[in-house]
Coordinates of C-alpha atoms in Angstrom, one line a residue:
M1 CA 74.2 69.9 51.9
K2 CA 75.3 71.8 54.3
K3 CA 72.7 72.2 57.6
E4 CA 71.2 75.7 57.0
T5 CA 71.7 77.2 60.8
K6 CA 68.7 78.2 62.8
R7 CA 68.0 82.5 63.4
T8 CA 67.4 83.5 66.7
T9 CA 64.0 84.7 67.5
I10 CA 63.0 87.3 70.1
Y11 CA 61.6 83.5 71.4
D12 CA 64.4 81.9 72.0
L13 CA 66.3 84.6 73.7
A14 CA 63.0 85.0 75.9
T15 CA 63.2 81.4 77.0
R16 CA 67.0 81.5 77.1
I17 CA 66.5 85.1 79.7
G18 CA 63.5 83.8 81.1
A19 CA 61.6 87.2 80.4
S20 CA 58.3 87.6 78.7
P21 CA 58.6 87.7 74.5
S22 CA 57.1 91.3 74.6
S23 CA 59.8 92.2 77.3
V24 CA 62.6 91.0 75.6
S25 CA 61.0 92.4 71.9
A26 CA 60.3 96.1 73.8
V27 CA 64.4 96.3 74.7
L28 CA 65.3 95.3 71.2
N29 CA 62.8 98.3 69.9
G30 CA 63.6 100.4 72.1
T31 CA 60.6 101.0 74.2
W32 CA 61.5 99.8 76.9
K33 CA 61.8 102.5 79.8
K34 CA 57.8 103.4 78.7
R35 CA 57.2 99.2 79.4
R36 CA 58.7 100.1 82.7
I37 CA 61.7 97.3 81.9
S38 CA 64.5 98.4 84.2
T39 CA 67.7 99.1 83.3
K40 CA 69.2 95.0 84.3
L41 CA 67.3 93.0 82.1
A42 CA 67.4 95.9 79.5
E43 CA 71.2 94.7 79.0
R44 CA 71.0 90.4 80.1
V45 CA 68.5 91.0 76.2
L46 CA 71.9 93.0 74.3
K47 CA 74.0 90.8 75.8
L48 CA 72.2 87.5 74.4
A49 CA 71.2 89.3 71.4
E50 CA 74.5 90.3 70.4
E51 CA 76.0 86.4 71.8
E52 CA 73.9 84.7 69.6
G53 CA 74.2 86.6 66.0
Y54 CA 70.9 88.6 66.7
T55 CA 70.6 91.4 64.7
V56 CA 70.2 94.4 67.5
N57 CA 68.3 97.4 65.9
T58 CA 69.3 101.4 66.2
Q59 CA 67.1 102.2 69.2
A60 CA 68.0 99.2 71.3
S61 CA 71.9 99.9 70.4
L62 CA 71.1 103.6 72.4
L63 CA 70.1 103.0 75.4
R64 CA 73.8 102.6 76.6
R65 CA 74.3 105.5 76.7
E66 CA 72.5 108.2 79.3
R67 CA 71.8 109.6 76.3
S68 CA 70.7 109.8 72.5
N69 CA 72.1 113.9 71.5
I70 CA 69.7 112.6 68.9
I71 CA 67.6 115.4 67.6
G72 CA 64.4 115.1 65.1
M73 CA 62.8 117.4 62.6
I74 CA 59.6 116.6 60.1
V75 CA 59.4 119.4 57.4
P76 CA 56.3 118.8 54.6
K77 CA 58.3 119.3 52.1
Y78 CA 61.4 119.1 50.1
D79 CA 60.6 121.1 47.2
N80 CA 60.8 124.4 48.1
R81 CA 63.6 126.6 48.5
Y82 CA 62.1 127.7 52.2
F83 CA 61.3 124.0 54.2
G84 CA 64.6 122.6 52.0
D85 CA 67.2 125.7 53.9
I86 CA 65.2 124.8 57.0
A87 CA 66.5 121.3 56.5
E88 CA 70.6 121.8 55.0
K89 CA 70.4 124.6 58.0
F90 CA 68.9 122.0 60.8
E91 CA 71.4 119.9 60.1
S92 CA 74.6 121.8 60.2
M93 CA 73.2 123.9 62.9
A94 CA 72.6 120.3 65.0
R95 CA 76.2 118.3 64.3
S96 CA 78.0 122.0 65.5
R97 CA 76.8 121.2 68.7
G98 CA 77.2 117.5 68.3
L99 CA 74.1 116.5 68.4
V100 CA 72.6 113.8 65.5
P101 CA 70.0 115.2 63.3
I102 CA 67.0 113.1 61.3
V103 CA 64.9 114.9 58.8
T104 CA 62.0 113.4 57.1
C105 CA 59.5 114.8 54.9
T106 CA 55.5 114.7 55.8
Q107 CA 54.0 116.0 52.7
R108 CA 51.1 117.6 54.3
N109 CA 49.7 115.0 55.5
P110 CA 48.2 114.9 59.2
D111 CA 48.4 110.8 59.1
L112 CA 51.7 111.1 58.1
E113 CA 53.2 113.6 61.0
F114 CA 52.3 111.4 63.3
D115 CA 53.8 108.5 61.9
G116 CA 56.9 110.0 61.7
A117 CA 56.8 111.8 64.7
K118 CA 56.0 108.0 65.9
E119 CA 59.1 106.7 64.5
L120 CA 61.6 110.3 65.2
V121 CA 60.2 109.3 69.0
S122 CA 61.4 105.1 68.9
Y123 CA 64.5 106.5 68.1
Q124 CA 65.1 107.8 71.3
V125 CA 65.4 111.2 70.0
E126 CA 65.2 113.9 72.4
C127 CA 63.6 116.2 70.6
L128 CA 61.1 116.8 68.0
I129 CA 61.2 119.9 66.3
S130 CA 57.9 119.9 63.8
T131 CA 57.8 122.5 60.7
G132 CA 55.7 123.8 59.1
A133 CA 52.3 120.5 60.4
T134 CA 49.0 120.3 59.9
D135 CA 48.0 119.6 63.0
P136 CA 51.2 120.0 65.5
D137 CA 49.2 119.7 69.0
R138 CA 48.5 116.2 68.3
I139 CA 52.3 115.5 68.3
S140 CA 53.4 117.9 71.4
D141 CA 50.3 115.5 73.0
F142 CA 52.3 112.3 71.7
C143 CA 55.9 113.8 72.7
H144 CA 54.2 115.1 76.4
A145 CA 52.9 111.2 77.2
V146 CA 56.3 109.9 76.0
G147 CA 58.2 112.3 77.9
V148 CA 60.7 113.8 74.5
Q149 CA 60.4 117.8 74.3
S150 CA 58.6 118.9 71.1
I151 CA 59.2 122.6 69.0
N152 CA 57.1 123.8 66.7
M153 CA 58.4 125.3 63.4
D154 CA 56.8 127.7 60.6
L155 CA 53.6 127.3 62.2
P156 CA 52.6 127.6 66.3
G157 CA 50.4 125.7 68.0
S158 CA 49.1 125.1 71.7
K159 CA 50.5 123.0 74.0
T160 CA 54.3 123.7 73.2
A161 CA 56.6 127.1 72.5
S162 CA 56.1 128.1 68.8
V163 CA 59.2 129.7 66.3
I164 CA 57.5 131.5 63.2
S165 CA 57.6 134.3 61.1
D166 CA 56.3 137.3 61.3
N167 CA 53.4 136.6 58.9
Y168 CA 51.8 139.0 59.3
A169 CA 53.9 142.3 59.2
G170 CA 55.7 140.6 56.1
A171 CA 53.0 140.2 54.4
F172 CA 51.2 143.9 54.9
E173 CA 55.0 145.3 54.1
L174 CA 54.7 143.5 51.1
T175 CA 51.5 144.3 50.0
Q176 CA 52.4 148.0 50.3
L177 CA 55.4 147.4 48.2
I178 CA 52.6 146.1 45.0
L179 CA 50.5 148.4 46.1
D180 CA 53.1 151.5 45.7
R181 CA 54.6 149.4 42.3
C182 CA 50.8 149.5 40.6
E183 CA 50.2 152.8 40.7
R184 CA 53.5 153.8 40.0
E185 CA 54.0 152.0 37.1
L186 CA 51.7 150.8 35.7
G187 CA 49.4 154.1 37.0
W188 CA 46.2 152.3 38.8
V189 CA 45.1 151.7 42.2
G190 CA 42.6 148.7 43.2
P191 CA 42.1 146.5 45.1
L192 CA 44.7 143.0 45.0
R193 CA 43.9 139.5 44.9
F194 CA 45.7 136.9 47.5
V195 CA 46.8 133.5 45.4
G196 CA 47.5 130.4 47.6
G197 CA 47.5 128.6 50.8
R198 CA 44.9 127.7 52.7
L199 CA 42.5 129.9 55.2
T200 CA 43.5 127.1 57.4
D201 CA 46.5 127.6 57.9
H202 CA 47.5 129.9 61.0
N203 CA 50.3 131.5 58.3
T204 CA 47.7 132.1 55.8
A205 CA 44.9 133.6 58.1
A206 CA 47.9 135.7 59.3
R207 CA 49.6 136.7 55.7
L208 CA 45.7 137.4 54.7
E209 CA 45.0 139.7 57.6
G210 CA 47.7 142.1 56.6
F211 CA 47.0 141.8 53.0
L212 CA 43.7 143.2 53.7
A213 CA 45.3 145.7 56.6
A214 CA 47.5 147.7 53.9
Q215 CA 44.5 147.7 51.5
R216 CA 41.7 149.0 54.0
E217 CA 44.7 151.6 55.5
R218 CA 44.2 153.2 52.0
G219 CA 40.6 152.4 51.7
I220 CA 40.6 150.1 49.0
A221 CA 37.6 146.9 49.5
V222 CA 38.3 143.4 48.6
P223 CA 36.0 141.5 47.9
D224 CA 35.5 138.5 48.9
D225 CA 36.2 136.5 45.7
Y226 CA 39.6 138.5 45.1
V227 CA 40.9 136.0 48.1
M228 CA 41.7 132.3 46.4
A229 CA 42.8 130.1 49.1
E230 CA 42.5 126.7 47.9
G231 CA 45.8 124.8 48.2
Y232 CA 49.6 125.5 47.7
S233 CA 49.7 124.2 44.6
A234 CA 50.7 125.2 41.3
K235 CA 48.5 123.9 39.9
K236 CA 45.5 125.1 42.0
A237 CA 46.7 128.5 41.3
E238 CA 46.3 128.4 37.6
Q239 CA 43.2 126.8 38.1
L240 CA 42.2 129.7 40.7
L241 CA 43.0 132.8 37.8
A242 CA 42.1 130.4 33.9
N243 CA 38.5 132.4 34.2
F244 CA 40.2 135.8 34.9
Q245 CA 41.5 137.5 31.9
P246 CA 42.6 141.0 32.8
T247 CA 41.3 143.9 30.2
G248 CA 44.1 146.7 32.3
A249 CA 46.4 147.1 35.3
T250 CA 46.0 144.9 38.0
G251 CA 47.8 142.8 41.3
L252 CA 48.8 139.7 42.8
F253 CA 49.7 138.5 46.4
V254 CA 50.6 135.1 45.5
N255 CA 50.9 133.0 48.8
S256 CA 54.5 131.0 47.8
T257 CA 56.7 130.1 45.4
I258 CA 54.9 126.6 45.0
S259 CA 51.6 129.1 43.9
L260 CA 53.6 131.3 42.4
E261 CA 54.6 128.5 39.7
G262 CA 51.1 128.3 38.6
V263 CA 50.5 132.6 38.6
V264 CA 53.6 132.1 36.4
S265 CA 52.2 129.3 33.4
W266 CA 48.9 131.4 33.7
Q267 CA 51.0 134.9 32.9
S268 CA 52.8 133.5 29.9
S269 CA 49.3 132.4 28.9
L270 CA 47.6 135.8 28.2
P271 CA 47.7 137.8 24.9
D272 CA 50.0 140.3 26.3
G273 CA 52.1 138.4 28.5
G274 CA 51.0 139.5 31.7
A275 CA 52.9 143.0 30.8
M276 CA 49.8 144.6 33.0
I277 CA 50.6 142.5 36.3
R278 CA 52.6 143.4 39.4
Y279 CA 52.8 140.9 41.9
G280 CA 54.9 140.2 44.8
C281 CA 55.6 136.7 46.3
F282 CA 56.0 135.5 50.5
D283 CA 58.7 133.1 49.4
W284 CA 61.9 134.0 48.3
D285 CA 63.9 132.3 45.2
P286 CA 66.1 134.1 43.9
F287 CA 65.1 133.2 40.6
G288 CA 62.5 135.1 40.9
S289 CA 63.9 138.7 40.8
F290 CA 63.9 137.7 37.1
L291 CA 60.6 137.0 36.4
P292 CA 58.4 139.7 34.1
G293 CA 56.2 141.9 37.4
N294 CA 58.0 140.1 39.9
V295 CA 58.1 143.4 42.3
G296 CA 59.8 142.0 45.9
M297 CA 59.5 138.3 47.6
V298 CA 59.4 137.4 51.1
E299 CA 62.3 136.1 52.4
Q300 CA 61.6 134.3 56.1
D301 CA 65.3 134.4 57.9
V302 CA 65.5 130.4 59.1
E303 CA 68.6 131.4 59.8
T304 CA 67.8 132.9 63.3
M305 CA 63.9 130.8 63.7
L306 CA 66.0 128.4 64.0
A307 CA 68.9 129.6 66.8
N308 CA 65.6 130.4 68.2
V309 CA 64.9 126.7 67.5
F310 CA 68.0 125.6 69.6
D311 CA 67.7 128.0 72.2
L312 CA 64.8 126.4 73.6
I313 CA 66.2 122.9 72.8
G314 CA 67.1 121.3 76.5
K315 CA 64.6 123.8 78.2
T316 CA 62.4 121.5 81.2
E317 CA 60.1 123.9 81.7
S318 CA 56.7 124.0 80.0
T319 CA 55.8 126.6 77.6
T320 CA 54.0 127.9 74.7
E321 CA 55.7 130.9 74.2
L322 CA 55.2 132.3 70.9
I323 CA 58.2 133.5 68.4
K324 CA 58.0 135.5 65.4
V325 CA 60.8 136.5 63.9
P326 CA 60.9 138.8 61.6
C327 CA 61.5 138.8 57.9
K328 CA 63.0 140.6 55.2
L329 CA 61.7 141.7 52.4
R330 CA 63.6 141.4 48.8
V331 CA 62.3 144.0 45.8
F332 CA 63.0 143.4 42.4
G333 CA 63.3 146.8 40.2
A334 CA 63.0 149.1 42.4

């Protein structure tokens, strides 16, 4: 019977080198710089690990380089054209600059966001972009503590630079469009309903402000219960509208394509299929132009936002600059 070869352990490596197991572990998991372990010891550990056939992880191998050239991004969702577009363009633009992109999805969960940030930092990312993070300041504080640059995108924070859409202006313009089309096509003037989003999110709050301002400008008062912002899910949007059975013309401002799925499902359940409804969506999907009653959508300028993000990468001076990028209003059936 062939004798099984004993696997080399961290403790074996530590004994051979004369270092503590925790120091060897720090070298192998890429956290040796934070522990102030010398480069000389780190190189000895790696050399011996290779000689002994110990599996050296990606993080540790990066210490051989002066720079990792890795940049990371966390995104909240993949099943959304906007965030999918961000992830795809981020990877393409990073590679065109000789950088290695890593993207992870965090499901709008603050704990997953923080865990994702820690994992990316363990891979020696030179910069971490938090996209749509629910608690960006927590991530920025962590990155600052370990000496990694952080940038916010889509949702702003207060601890580092942020690149976002001009949500107020985009919502103001979209609301005007919906009001105009309700009056012109349905002969109706009245308050619109705001569907989708979270009022605690900066973007929803800014869009709601623009939504209300556009109606105030026309002397339209919006009842409090017309603001239906209890989450982004399609199911939640449909539930919020379930008891609303319009007897005449009406209009809606929909705060994401995810919420739009719920709105369309509710609309299709109405006796007339929602023929007397006009709405617009602050989000973009080319298929939206085929939906009945949809007068327009706001397309966020992902390419310009990312160009601003990449301009910030590598800048060592501390900044909390807020960069707002104008959106594009796509009008349907004008």
